[in-house]
PDB file of C-alpha atoms in Angstrom:
ATOM      1  CA  MET A   1      -0.239   0.195  -0.004  1.00 51.00           C
ATOM      2  CA  ALA A   2       1.532   3.518  -1.022  1.00 56.00           C
ATOM      3  CA  GLU A   3       2.432   5.745   1.717  1.00 59.00           C
ATOM      4  CA  PRO A   4      -0.168   8.925   1.467  1.00 68.00           C
ATOM      5  CA  ASP A   5       1.246  12.273   0.545  1.00 85.00           C
ATOM      6  CA  ASP A   6       0.129  15.719   0.714  1.00 91.00           C
ATOM      7  CA  LEU A   7      -1.467  15.189  -2.566  1.00 95.00           C
ATOM      8  CA  TYR A   8      -3.187  12.461  -1.087  1.00 94.00           C
ATOM      9  CA  THR A   9      -6.999  13.781  -0.335  1.00 95.00           C
ATOM     10  CA  LEU A  10      -6.754  16.067  -3.068  1.00 97.00           C
ATOM     11  CA  ARG A  11      -7.054  12.754  -5.643  1.00 97.00           C
ATOM     12  CA  ALA A  12      -9.228  11.042  -3.635  1.00 96.00           C
ATOM     13  CA  GLN A  13     -11.480  13.829  -4.010  1.00 97.00           C
ATOM     14  CA  PHE A  14     -11.150  13.793  -7.997  1.00 97.00           C
ATOM     15  CA  TRP A  15     -11.730  10.001  -8.596  1.00 98.00           C
ATOM     16  CA  LEU A  16     -14.555   9.791  -6.629  1.00 97.00           C
ATOM     17  CA  GLY A  17     -15.989  12.912  -8.586  1.00 95.00           C
ATOM     18  CA  HIS A  18     -15.998  15.539  -5.648  1.00 96.00           C
ATOM     19  CA  TYR A  19     -14.556  17.789  -8.395  1.00 95.00           C
ATOM     20  CA  GLN A  20     -15.585  21.376  -5.991  1.00 94.00           C
ATOM     21  CA  MET A  21     -13.907  20.240  -3.253  1.00 96.00           C
ATOM     22  CA  ALA A  22     -10.592  18.796  -5.299  1.00 97.00           C
ATOM     23  CA  ILE A  23     -10.580  22.272  -6.257  1.00 97.00           C
ATOM     24  CA  GLU A  24     -10.698  23.660  -2.707  1.00 96.00           C
ATOM     25  CA  GLU A  25      -8.515  21.067  -1.447  1.00 97.00           C
ATOM     26  CA  ALA A  26      -5.183  22.327  -4.517  1.00 97.00           C
ATOM     27  CA  LYS A  27      -5.629  26.039  -3.703  1.00 96.00           C
ATOM     28  CA  SER A  28      -5.928  25.003   0.205  1.00 95.00           C
ATOM     29  CA  ILE A  29      -2.456  23.279  -0.375  1.00 95.00           C
ATOM     30  CA  ALA A  30      -1.108  25.474  -3.004  1.00 90.00           C
ATOM     31  CA  ARG A  31       1.742  26.991  -0.495  1.00 89.00           C
ATOM     32  CA  ARG A  32       2.511  23.996   1.711  1.00 90.00           C
ATOM     33  CA  PRO A  33       5.850  23.150   1.134  1.00 92.00           C
ATOM     34  CA  MET A  34       5.798  20.269  -1.119  1.00 91.00           C
ATOM     35  CA  PRO A  35       9.040  18.477  -4.354  1.00 93.00           C
ATOM     36  CA  PRO A  36       8.614  20.077  -6.915  1.00 94.00           C
ATOM     37  CA  ASN A  37       7.099  16.474  -8.415  1.00 94.00           C
ATOM     38  CA  LEU A  38       3.870  17.315  -6.477  1.00 95.00           C
ATOM     39  CA  LYS A  39       3.342  21.123  -7.167  1.00 95.00           C
ATOM     40  CA  ALA A  40       3.273  19.960 -10.785  1.00 96.00           C
ATOM     41  CA  GLU A  41       0.702  17.186  -9.786  1.00 96.00           C
ATOM     42  CA  ARG A  42      -1.225  19.491  -7.721  1.00 97.00           C
ATOM     43  CA  GLU A  43      -1.305  21.744 -10.968  1.00 97.00           C
ATOM     44  CA  GLU A  44      -2.558  19.011 -12.942  1.00 98.00           C
ATOM     45  CA  PHE A  45      -4.915  18.027 -11.441  1.00 98.00           C
ATOM     46  CA  LEU A  46      -6.264  21.526 -10.653  1.00 98.00           C
ATOM     47  CA  SER A  47      -7.122  22.046 -13.955  1.00 98.00           C
ATOM     48  CA  ARG A  48      -8.810  18.415 -14.291  1.00 98.00           C
ATOM     49  CA  ALA A  49     -10.807  19.277 -11.810  1.00 97.00           C
ATOM     50  CA  TYR A  50     -11.978  22.216 -13.771  1.00 96.00           C
ATOM     51  CA  ILE A  51     -12.718  20.228 -16.176  1.00 96.00           C
ATOM     52  CA  ALA A  52     -14.386  18.033 -14.834  1.00 94.00           C
ATOM     53  CA  SER A  53     -16.618  20.801 -12.863  1.00 92.00           C
ATOM     54  CA  GLY A  54     -17.254  22.245 -16.557  1.00 91.00           C
ATOM     55  CA  GLN A  55     -15.122  25.124 -15.899  1.00 94.00           C
ATOM     56  CA  GLN A  56     -12.803  24.600 -18.941  1.00 95.00           C
ATOM     57  CA  ASP A  57     -12.391  28.245 -19.571  1.00 95.00           C
ATOM     58  CA  LYS A  58      -9.635  28.110 -16.161  1.00 96.00           C
ATOM     59  CA  ALA A  59      -7.758  25.468 -17.629  1.00 97.00           C
ATOM     60  CA  THR A  60      -7.834  26.657 -20.619  1.00 95.00           C
ATOM     61  CA  ALA A  61      -5.662  29.475 -19.115  1.00 95.00           C
ATOM     62  CA  MET A  62      -3.158  27.622 -17.153  1.00 94.00           C
ATOM     63  CA  THR A  63      -0.233  26.709 -19.799  1.00 93.00           C
ATOM     64  CA  ASP A  64       3.060  26.439 -18.108  1.00 94.00           C
ATOM     65  CA  THR A  65       3.549  22.856 -18.629  1.00 96.00           C
ATOM     66  CA  PRO A  66       3.377  20.762 -21.177  1.00 97.00           C
ATOM     67  CA  ALA A  67       1.311  18.557 -18.885  1.00 97.00           C
ATOM     68  CA  LEU A  68      -1.205  21.957 -18.351  1.00 97.00           C
ATOM     69  CA  GLN A  69      -0.648  22.942 -22.278  1.00 97.00           C
ATOM     70  CA  ALA A  70      -2.201  18.776 -22.945  1.00 97.00           C
ATOM     71  CA  LEU A  71      -5.486  20.101 -20.071  1.00 98.00           C
ATOM     72  CA  ALA A  72      -5.869  22.701 -21.807  1.00 98.00           C
ATOM     73  CA  LEU A  73      -6.340  21.052 -24.822  1.00 98.00           C
ATOM     74  CA  LYS A  74      -8.458  18.994 -23.475  1.00 98.00           C
ATOM     75  CA  ALA A  75     -10.426  21.837 -22.392  1.00 97.00           C
ATOM     76  CA  GLN A  76     -10.922  23.383 -25.337  1.00 97.00           C
ATOM     77  CA  PHE A  77     -12.086  19.996 -27.007  1.00 97.00           C
ATOM     78  CA  GLU A  78     -14.536  19.944 -24.640  1.00 95.00           C
ATOM     79  CA  LEU A  79     -15.797  23.334 -25.079  1.00 94.00           C
ATOM     80  CA  SER A  80     -15.950  22.782 -29.090  1.00 94.00           C
ATOM     81  CA  ALA A  81     -18.306  20.059 -28.645  1.00 89.00           C
ATOM     82  CA  GLY A  82     -20.725  19.603 -32.230  1.00 86.00           C
ATOM     83  CA  ASN A  83     -17.317  21.368 -34.597  1.00 92.00           C
ATOM     84  CA  GLU A  84     -15.743  18.108 -36.023  1.00 92.00           C
ATOM     85  CA  ASP A  85     -13.049  20.612 -38.065  1.00 96.00           C
ATOM     86  CA  ILE A  86     -12.363  22.458 -34.584  1.00 96.00           C
ATOM     87  CA  GLN A  87     -12.262  19.005 -32.566  1.00 96.00           C
ATOM     88  CA  ALA A  88      -9.987  17.123 -35.702  1.00 97.00           C
ATOM     89  CA  THR A  89      -7.780  20.075 -35.096  1.00 97.00           C
ATOM     90  CA  LEU A  90      -7.143  19.721 -31.379  1.00 97.00           C
ATOM     91  CA  VAL A  91      -7.265  15.725 -31.758  1.00 97.00           C
ATOM     92  CA  ASP A  92      -4.238  16.358 -34.233  1.00 97.00           C
ATOM     93  CA  GLN A  93      -2.443  19.418 -31.801  1.00 97.00           C
ATOM     94  CA  ILE A  94      -2.613  16.688 -28.631  1.00 97.00           C
ATOM     95  CA  LYS A  95      -1.079  13.451 -30.644  1.00 97.00           C
ATOM     96  CA  THR A  96       1.681  15.911 -31.637  1.00 97.00           C
ATOM     97  CA  LEU A  97       2.101  16.963 -28.063  1.00 97.00           C
ATOM     98  CA  ALA A  98       1.731  12.941 -27.002  1.00 96.00           C
ATOM     99  CA  ALA A  99       4.294  12.123 -29.470  1.00 95.00           C
ATOM    100  CA  SER A 100       7.060  14.793 -28.565  1.00 95.00           C
ATOM    101  CA  ASP A 101       6.463  14.398 -24.892  1.00 92.00           C
ATOM    102  CA  PRO A 102       5.345  10.826 -23.935  1.00 90.00           C
ATOM    103  CA  SER A 103       5.089  12.113 -20.034  1.00 94.00           C
ATOM    104  CA  PRO A 104       2.448   9.732 -18.588  1.00 95.00           C
ATOM    105  CA  SER A 105       0.424  12.393 -17.444  1.00 96.00           C
ATOM    106  CA  ILE A 106       0.429  13.486 -21.056  1.00 97.00           C
ATOM    107  CA  GLN A 107      -0.596  10.068 -22.045  1.00 97.00           C
ATOM    108  CA  LEU A 108      -3.033   9.981 -19.922  1.00 97.00           C
ATOM    109  CA  THR A 109      -4.884  12.960 -20.687  1.00 98.00           C
ATOM    110  CA  ALA A 110      -4.058  12.271 -24.683  1.00 97.00           C
ATOM    111  CA  ALA A 111      -5.904   8.893 -23.986  1.00 97.00           C
ATOM    112  CA  GLN A 112      -8.861  10.480 -22.499  1.00 97.00           C
ATOM    113  CA  VAL A 113      -9.011  13.023 -25.616  1.00 98.00           C
ATOM    114  CA  LEU A 114      -8.771  10.092 -28.403  1.00 97.00           C
ATOM    115  CA  LEU A 115     -11.258   8.138 -27.006  1.00 96.00           C
ATOM    116  CA  ALA A 116     -13.654  11.471 -26.203  1.00 94.00           C
ATOM    117  CA  ALA A 117     -13.026  11.475 -30.512  1.00 95.00           C
ATOM    118  CA  GLY A 118     -13.284   7.790 -31.230  1.00 93.00           C
ATOM    119  CA  GLN A 119     -10.190   6.959 -31.782  1.00 96.00           C
ATOM    120  CA  THR A 120     -10.613   3.901 -28.826  1.00 96.00           C
ATOM    121  CA  LYS A 121      -7.492   1.976 -30.534  1.00 95.00           C
ATOM    122  CA  GLU A 122      -4.979   4.753 -30.191  1.00 97.00           C
ATOM    123  CA  ALA A 123      -5.800   6.142 -27.228  1.00 97.00           C
ATOM    124  CA  LEU A 124      -5.748   2.357 -25.644  1.00 97.00           C
ATOM    125  CA  GLN A 125      -1.499   2.884 -27.391  1.00 96.00           C
ATOM    126  CA  GLN A 126      -1.191   6.035 -25.626  1.00 96.00           C
ATOM    127  CA  VAL A 127      -1.112   3.688 -22.033  1.00 96.00           C
ATOM    128  CA  TYR A 128      -0.722   0.308 -23.154  1.00 94.00           C
ATOM    129  CA  MET A 129       1.647  -0.083 -20.465  1.00 89.00           C
ATOM    130  CA  GLY A 130       0.585   0.809 -17.108  1.00 79.00           C
ATOM    131  CA  ALA A 131       3.130   2.856 -16.263  1.00 77.00           C
ATOM    132  CA  THR A 132       0.570   4.072 -13.464  1.00 95.00           C
ATOM    133  CA  MET A 133      -2.433   3.057 -11.329  1.00 96.00           C
ATOM    134  CA  GLU A 134      -4.297   5.531 -13.395  1.00 97.00           C
ATOM    135  CA  HIS A 135      -2.581   4.603 -16.410  1.00 97.00           C
ATOM    136  CA  ILE A 136      -3.926   1.428 -15.124  1.00 97.00           C
ATOM    137  CA  SER A 137      -7.662   2.252 -14.858  1.00 97.00           C
ATOM    138  CA  MET A 138      -7.890   3.867 -18.114  1.00 97.00           C
ATOM    139  CA  ILE A 139      -6.824   0.837 -19.947  1.00 98.00           C
ATOM    140  CA  LEU A 140      -9.671  -1.352 -18.134  1.00 98.00           C
ATOM    141  CA  GLN A 141     -12.378   1.731 -19.136  1.00 97.00           C
ATOM    142  CA  ILE A 142     -11.139   1.541 -23.004  1.00 97.00           C
ATOM    143  CA  TYR A 143     -11.012  -2.880 -22.739  1.00 98.00           C
ATOM    144  CA  LEU A 144     -14.901  -2.178 -21.441  1.00 97.00           C
ATOM    145  CA  LYS A 145     -16.024   0.438 -24.214  1.00 95.00           C
ATOM    146  CA  LEU A 146     -14.542  -2.994 -26.579  1.00 96.00           C
ATOM    147  CA  ASP A 147     -16.733  -5.391 -24.450  1.00 96.00           C
ATOM    148  CA  ARG A 148     -13.690  -7.288 -23.134  1.00 97.00           C
ATOM    149  CA  LEU A 149     -14.627  -7.836 -19.865  1.00 97.00           C
ATOM    150  CA  ASP A 150     -11.823 -10.316 -18.930  1.00 97.00           C
ATOM    151  CA  LEU A 151      -8.859  -7.815 -20.107  1.00 97.00           C
ATOM    152  CA  ALA A 152     -10.666  -5.691 -18.072  1.00 97.00           C
ATOM    153  CA  LYS A 153     -10.954  -8.030 -15.350  1.00 97.00           C
ATOM    154  CA  GLN A 154      -7.074  -8.515 -15.583  1.00 97.00           C
ATOM    155  CA  GLN A 155      -6.372  -4.530 -15.303  1.00 97.00           C
ATOM    156  CA  TYR A 156      -8.721  -4.850 -12.123  1.00 97.00           C
ATOM    157  CA  ASN A 157      -6.152  -7.662 -10.936  1.00 97.00           C
ATOM    158  CA  SER A 158      -3.283  -5.291 -11.988  1.00 96.00           C
ATOM    159  CA  LEU A 159      -4.668  -2.617  -9.335  1.00 96.00           C
ATOM    160  CA  ARG A 160      -5.394  -5.033  -7.265  1.00 96.00           C
ATOM    161  CA  GLN A 161      -1.478  -6.490  -7.117  1.00 95.00           C
ATOM    162  CA  ALA A 162      -0.225  -2.753  -7.032  1.00 94.00           C
ATOM    163  CA  ASP A 163      -2.824  -1.421  -4.312  1.00 95.00           C
ATOM    164  CA  GLU A 164      -5.797  -3.512  -3.466  1.00 94.00           C
ATOM    165  CA  ASP A 165      -6.941  -0.575  -0.828  1.00 94.00           C
ATOM    166  CA  ALA A 166      -6.712   2.459  -3.051  1.00 96.00           C
ATOM    167  CA  ILE A 167      -9.804   4.428  -4.229  1.00 97.00           C
ATOM    168  CA  LEU A 168      -9.160   3.609  -7.740  1.00 97.00           C
ATOM    169  CA  THR A 169      -8.822  -0.615  -7.215  1.00 98.00           C
ATOM    170  CA  GLN A 170     -12.261   0.210  -5.436  1.00 97.00           C
ATOM    171  CA  LEU A 171     -13.904   2.047  -8.362  1.00 98.00           C
ATOM    172  CA  GLY A 172     -11.708  -0.762 -11.088  1.00 98.00           C
ATOM    173  CA  ASN A 173     -14.219  -3.661  -9.093  1.00 97.00           C
ATOM    174  CA  VAL A 174     -17.132  -1.502  -8.892  1.00 98.00           C
ATOM    175  CA  TYR A 175     -16.611  -0.829 -12.920  1.00 98.00           C
ATOM    176  CA  VAL A 176     -16.051  -4.622 -13.912  1.00 98.00           C
ATOM    177  CA  SER A 177     -19.000  -5.818 -11.582  1.00 98.00           C
ATOM    178  CA  LEU A 178     -21.668  -3.672 -13.075  1.00 97.00           C
ATOM    179  CA  ALA A 179     -20.232  -4.320 -16.259  1.00 97.00           C
ATOM    180  CA  ALA A 180     -20.538  -8.590 -15.508  1.00 95.00           C
ATOM    181  CA  GLY A 181     -24.615  -7.082 -15.122  1.00 93.00           C
ATOM    182  CA  THR A 182     -27.078  -8.478 -12.214  1.00 94.00           C
ATOM    183  CA  THR A 183     -23.864 -10.889 -10.986  1.00 94.00           C
ATOM    184  CA  GLY A 184     -22.343  -8.608  -9.976  1.00 96.00           C
ATOM    185  CA  ALA A 185     -24.412  -5.770  -8.860  1.00 96.00           C
ATOM    186  CA  ALA A 186     -24.805  -6.760  -5.124  1.00 96.00           C
ATOM    187  CA  ASP A 187     -20.873  -7.012  -5.135  1.00 97.00           C
ATOM    188  CA  ALA A 188     -21.028  -2.878  -7.212  1.00 97.00           C
ATOM    189  CA  LEU A 189     -23.322  -1.846  -5.098  1.00 98.00           C
ATOM    190  CA  HIS A 190     -21.221  -2.841  -1.383  1.00 97.00           C
ATOM    191  CA  SER A 191     -18.344  -1.221  -2.590  1.00 97.00           C
ATOM    192  CA  LEU A 192     -19.983   1.582  -3.501  1.00 98.00           C
ATOM    193  CA  ASN A 193     -21.744   1.862  -0.284  1.00 97.00           C
ATOM    194  CA  SER A 194     -18.651   1.105   1.849  1.00 96.00           C
ATOM    195  CA  LEU A 195     -17.317   4.794  -0.596  1.00 97.00           C
ATOM    196  CA  THR A 196     -20.446   6.798   0.193  1.00 97.00           C
ATOM    197  CA  GLU A 197     -19.617   6.373   3.476  1.00 97.00           C
ATOM    198  CA  GLN A 198     -16.454   6.941   3.748  1.00 95.00           C
ATOM    199  CA  TYR A 199     -16.268   9.962   1.911  1.00 95.00           C
ATOM    200  CA  GLY A 200     -19.577  11.355   1.123  1.00 96.00           C
ATOM    201  CA  ALA A 201     -21.846  11.607  -1.609  1.00 96.00           C
ATOM    202  CA  SER A 202     -20.572  12.576  -5.270  1.00 96.00           C
ATOM    203  CA  PRO A 203     -22.739  12.826  -8.435  1.00 95.00           C
ATOM    204  CA  LEU A 204     -20.265   9.682  -9.636  1.00 96.00           C
ATOM    205  CA  LEU A 205     -21.113   8.008  -6.817  1.00 97.00           C
ATOM    206  CA  LEU A 206     -25.010   8.495  -6.966  1.00 97.00           C
ATOM    207  CA  ASN A 207     -24.486   7.645 -10.773  1.00 97.00           C
ATOM    208  CA  LEU A 208     -22.584   4.255 -10.675  1.00 98.00           C
ATOM    209  CA  THR A 209     -25.177   3.590  -7.326  1.00 98.00           C
ATOM    210  CA  ALA A 210     -28.721   4.007  -9.725  1.00 98.00           C
ATOM    211  CA  VAL A 211     -26.869   1.300 -12.496  1.00 97.00           C
ATOM    212  CA  GLY A 212     -25.880  -1.078 -10.142  1.00 97.00           C
ATOM    213  CA  LEU A 213     -29.751  -0.744  -8.760  1.00 98.00           C
ATOM    214  CA  MET A 214     -30.934  -0.405 -12.712  1.00 97.00           C
ATOM    215  CA  SER A 215     -29.021  -4.114 -12.997  1.00 96.00           C
ATOM    216  CA  GLN A 216     -31.410  -5.450 -10.121  1.00 96.00           C
ATOM    217  CA  GLY A 217     -34.434  -4.974 -11.950  1.00 96.00           C
ATOM    218  CA  ASP A 218     -35.070  -1.559  -8.687  1.00 97.00           C
ATOM    219  CA  TYR A 219     -35.544   1.206 -11.100  1.00 97.00           C
ATOM    220  CA  ALA A 220     -37.944   3.078  -8.348  1.00 97.00           C
ATOM    221  CA  GLY A 221     -34.853   2.790  -6.020  1.00 97.00           C
ATOM    222  CA  ALA A 222     -32.547   3.842  -8.987  1.00 97.00           C
ATOM    223  CA  ALA A 223     -34.527   7.320  -9.809  1.00 97.00           C
ATOM    224  CA  ALA A 224     -34.856   8.165  -6.537  1.00 97.00           C
ATOM    225  CA  LYS A 225     -30.762   8.278  -6.081  1.00 97.00           C
ATOM    226  CA  LEU A 226     -30.624  10.343  -9.624  1.00 96.00           C
ATOM    227  CA  GLU A 227     -32.480  12.802  -7.953  1.00 95.00           C
ATOM    228  CA  GLU A 228     -31.292  12.944  -5.137  1.00 95.00           C
ATOM    229  CA  CYS A 229     -27.899  13.906  -7.314  1.00 94.00           C
ATOM    230  CA  ILE A 230     -30.218  16.427  -9.066  1.00 92.00           C
ATOM    231  CA  ARG A 231     -31.294  18.188  -5.989  1.00 92.00           C
ATOM    232  CA  ASP A 232     -28.137  17.436  -3.839  1.00 92.00           C
ATOM    233  CA  PHE A 233     -25.818  18.713  -6.071  1.00 89.00           C
ATOM    234  CA  SER A 234     -27.897  21.956  -7.656  1.00 77.00           C
ATOM    235  CA  ASP A 235     -25.152  23.564  -8.318  1.00 77.00           C
ATOM    236  CA  VAL A 236     -22.836  21.521 -10.159  1.00 74.00           C
ATOM    237  CA  VAL A 237     -23.286  21.170 -13.370  1.00 69.00           C
ATOM    238  CA  VAL A 238     -25.268  18.214 -14.283  1.00 71.00           C
ATOM    239  CA  ILE A 239     -23.432  15.962 -16.072  1.00 84.00           C
ATOM    240  CA  PRO A 240     -25.551  13.843 -19.039  1.00 91.00           C
ATOM    241  CA  ASP A 241     -24.936  10.392 -17.275  1.00 93.00           C
ATOM    242  CA  THR A 242     -27.749  11.726 -14.858  1.00 95.00           C
ATOM    243  CA  LEU A 243     -30.224  12.669 -17.026  1.00 95.00           C
ATOM    244  CA  ILE A 244     -29.554   9.692 -19.366  1.00 96.00           C
ATOM    245  CA  ASN A 245     -29.635   6.998 -16.492  1.00 96.00           C
ATOM    246  CA  LEU A 246     -33.052   9.285 -15.153  1.00 96.00           C
ATOM    247  CA  ILE A 247     -34.348   8.608 -18.739  1.00 96.00           C
ATOM    248  CA  VAL A 248     -33.596   4.985 -19.234  1.00 96.00           C
ATOM    249  CA  CYS A 249     -35.117   4.397 -15.338  1.00 97.00           C
ATOM    250  CA  THR A 250     -38.415   6.823 -15.994  1.00 97.00           C
ATOM    251  CA  VAL A 251     -39.091   4.915 -19.000  1.00 95.00           C
ATOM    252  CA  GLN A 252     -38.509   1.463 -16.904  1.00 96.00           C
ATOM    253  CA  GLN A 253     -41.745   2.611 -15.170  1.00 95.00           C
ATOM    254  CA  ASN A 254     -43.891   3.063 -18.199  1.00 95.00           C
ATOM    255  CA  LYS A 255     -43.618   7.196 -17.796  1.00 96.00           C
ATOM    256  CA  PRO A 256     -43.455  10.061 -20.128  1.00 94.00           C
ATOM    257  CA  ALA A 257     -39.395  11.024 -20.019  1.00 94.00           C
ATOM    258  CA  ASN A 258     -40.393  14.335 -23.276  1.00 94.00           C
ATOM    259  CA  ASP A 259     -39.013  16.469 -20.839  1.00 94.00           C
ATOM    260  CA  LEU A 260     -35.578  14.782 -19.778  1.00 94.00           C
ATOM    261  CA  VAL A 261     -35.581  13.765 -23.217  1.00 94.00           C
ATOM    262  CA  ALA A 262     -35.660  17.914 -24.165  1.00 94.00           C
ATOM    263  CA  GLN A 263     -33.090  18.952 -21.449  1.00 92.00           C
ATOM    264  CA  MET A 264     -31.023  16.982 -22.369  1.00 92.00           C
ATOM    265  CA  LYS A 265     -30.933  17.697 -26.205  1.00 92.00           C
ATOM    266  CA  GLU A 266     -30.939  21.155 -25.040  1.00 91.00           C
ATOM    267  CA  GLN A 267     -28.093  21.155 -22.412  1.00 89.00           C
ATOM    268  CA  TYR A 268     -26.469  18.007 -24.943  1.00 89.00           C
ATOM    269  CA  PRO A 269     -27.227  18.519 -28.254  1.00 90.00           C
ATOM    270  CA  ALA A 270     -23.554  17.300 -29.324  1.00 86.00           C
ATOM    271  CA  HIS A 271     -23.878  13.820 -26.894  1.00 89.00           C
ATOM    272  CA  PRO A 272     -22.771  10.927 -28.617  1.00 89.00           C
ATOM    273  CA  TYR A 273     -27.061   9.621 -26.955  1.00 92.00           C
ATOM    274  CA  CYS A 274     -28.325  12.339 -28.465  1.00 92.00           C
ATOM    275  CA  ALA A 275     -26.889  11.630 -31.861  1.00 88.00           C
ATOM    276  CA  GLY A 276     -27.790   8.297 -31.326  1.00 91.00           C
ATOM    277  CA  LEU A 277     -31.458   8.959 -30.683  1.00 90.00           C
ATOM    278  CA  ASP A 278     -31.542  10.959 -33.288  1.00 89.00           C
ATOM    279  CA  ARG A 279     -31.015   8.456 -35.946  1.00 91.00           C
ATOM    280  CA  VAL A 280     -33.412   6.101 -34.308  1.00 92.00           C
ATOM    281  CA  VAL A 281     -36.001   7.997 -34.743  1.00 87.00           C
ATOM    282  CA  SER A 282     -35.165   9.169 -38.068  1.00 90.00           C
ATOM    283  CA  ALA A 283     -34.856   5.398 -39.182  1.00 91.00           C
ATOM    284  CA  PHE A 284     -38.398   4.418 -37.436  1.00 87.00           C
ATOM    285  CA  GLU A 285     -40.305   7.707 -39.440  1.00 86.00           C
ATOM    286  CA  ARG A 286     -38.921   6.016 -42.082  1.00 88.00           C
ATOM    287  CA  GLU A 287     -39.832   3.158 -41.918  1.00 87.00           C
ATOM    288  CA  SER A 288     -43.481   4.362 -40.406  1.00 86.00           C
ATOM    289  CA  ILE A 289     -44.181   5.721 -44.011  1.00 86.00           C
ATOM    290  CA  LYS A 290     -44.180   2.703 -45.498  1.00 83.00           C
ATOM    291  CA  TYR A 291     -47.233   1.198 -43.723  1.00 83.00           C
ATOM    292  CA  LYS A 292     -49.261   4.279 -43.494  1.00 75.00           C
ATOM    293  CA  VAL A 293     -52.904   3.772 -44.442  1.00 65.00           C
TER     294      VAL A 293
END
């Protein structure tokens, strides 16, 4: 087990989705004496927390190091949602940066941007060596996206070997268990309850809990967690996962979800969910014309 350092709390808050708390923690320890590598990491986590909390403009202004430049590109990528030309240019820029400075931080950021851009293979190439626990956690996520639960489990075992009690290891167990479906839901919910009791609820933990409950068929319980997320974190940008999961719960309970779908399209018009929904609706309308009387 790794010994805690000055950034232990900051990392934990970020990984668990407590982004505003992470920002406050990063600022509170800014004047604390610490080695240069930890100072640089503190700045990177601050930028990452800004991006995750919807404050991308603040991250774009942090460019003192190559790692922060990579994060600034990620922030610009997210701000350019819906503009494929600009996003393609930003992807090329972060690829160039990663090639010229293949540090773990830049590789991780590059992988996240490439994954968001749909370049799954290229994203995996950035982190496949697993230089850090965050790299291994990212590889696990990519394998789950590729429906390779077997390979994701191997990465989870690697996390356990590195530090069985680490937050990333516990989250890795949650993701792998949820991906297993009904058989893993109980284990995932047990881990999520433990993390929530220890560190407090966050939009991330509440959404993961909702997914676990949905896997068990408890859509009312899942909806309650999602509504709690919207209610208790009203000062935080509503993440698309919350709306998408709530739409699923609502539909599964045979309730109207039109308002939620409209909200999703209004707030996240460039999200893959909205694009996929539009394709399905268009296909249905084309087919329905054939059967008009």
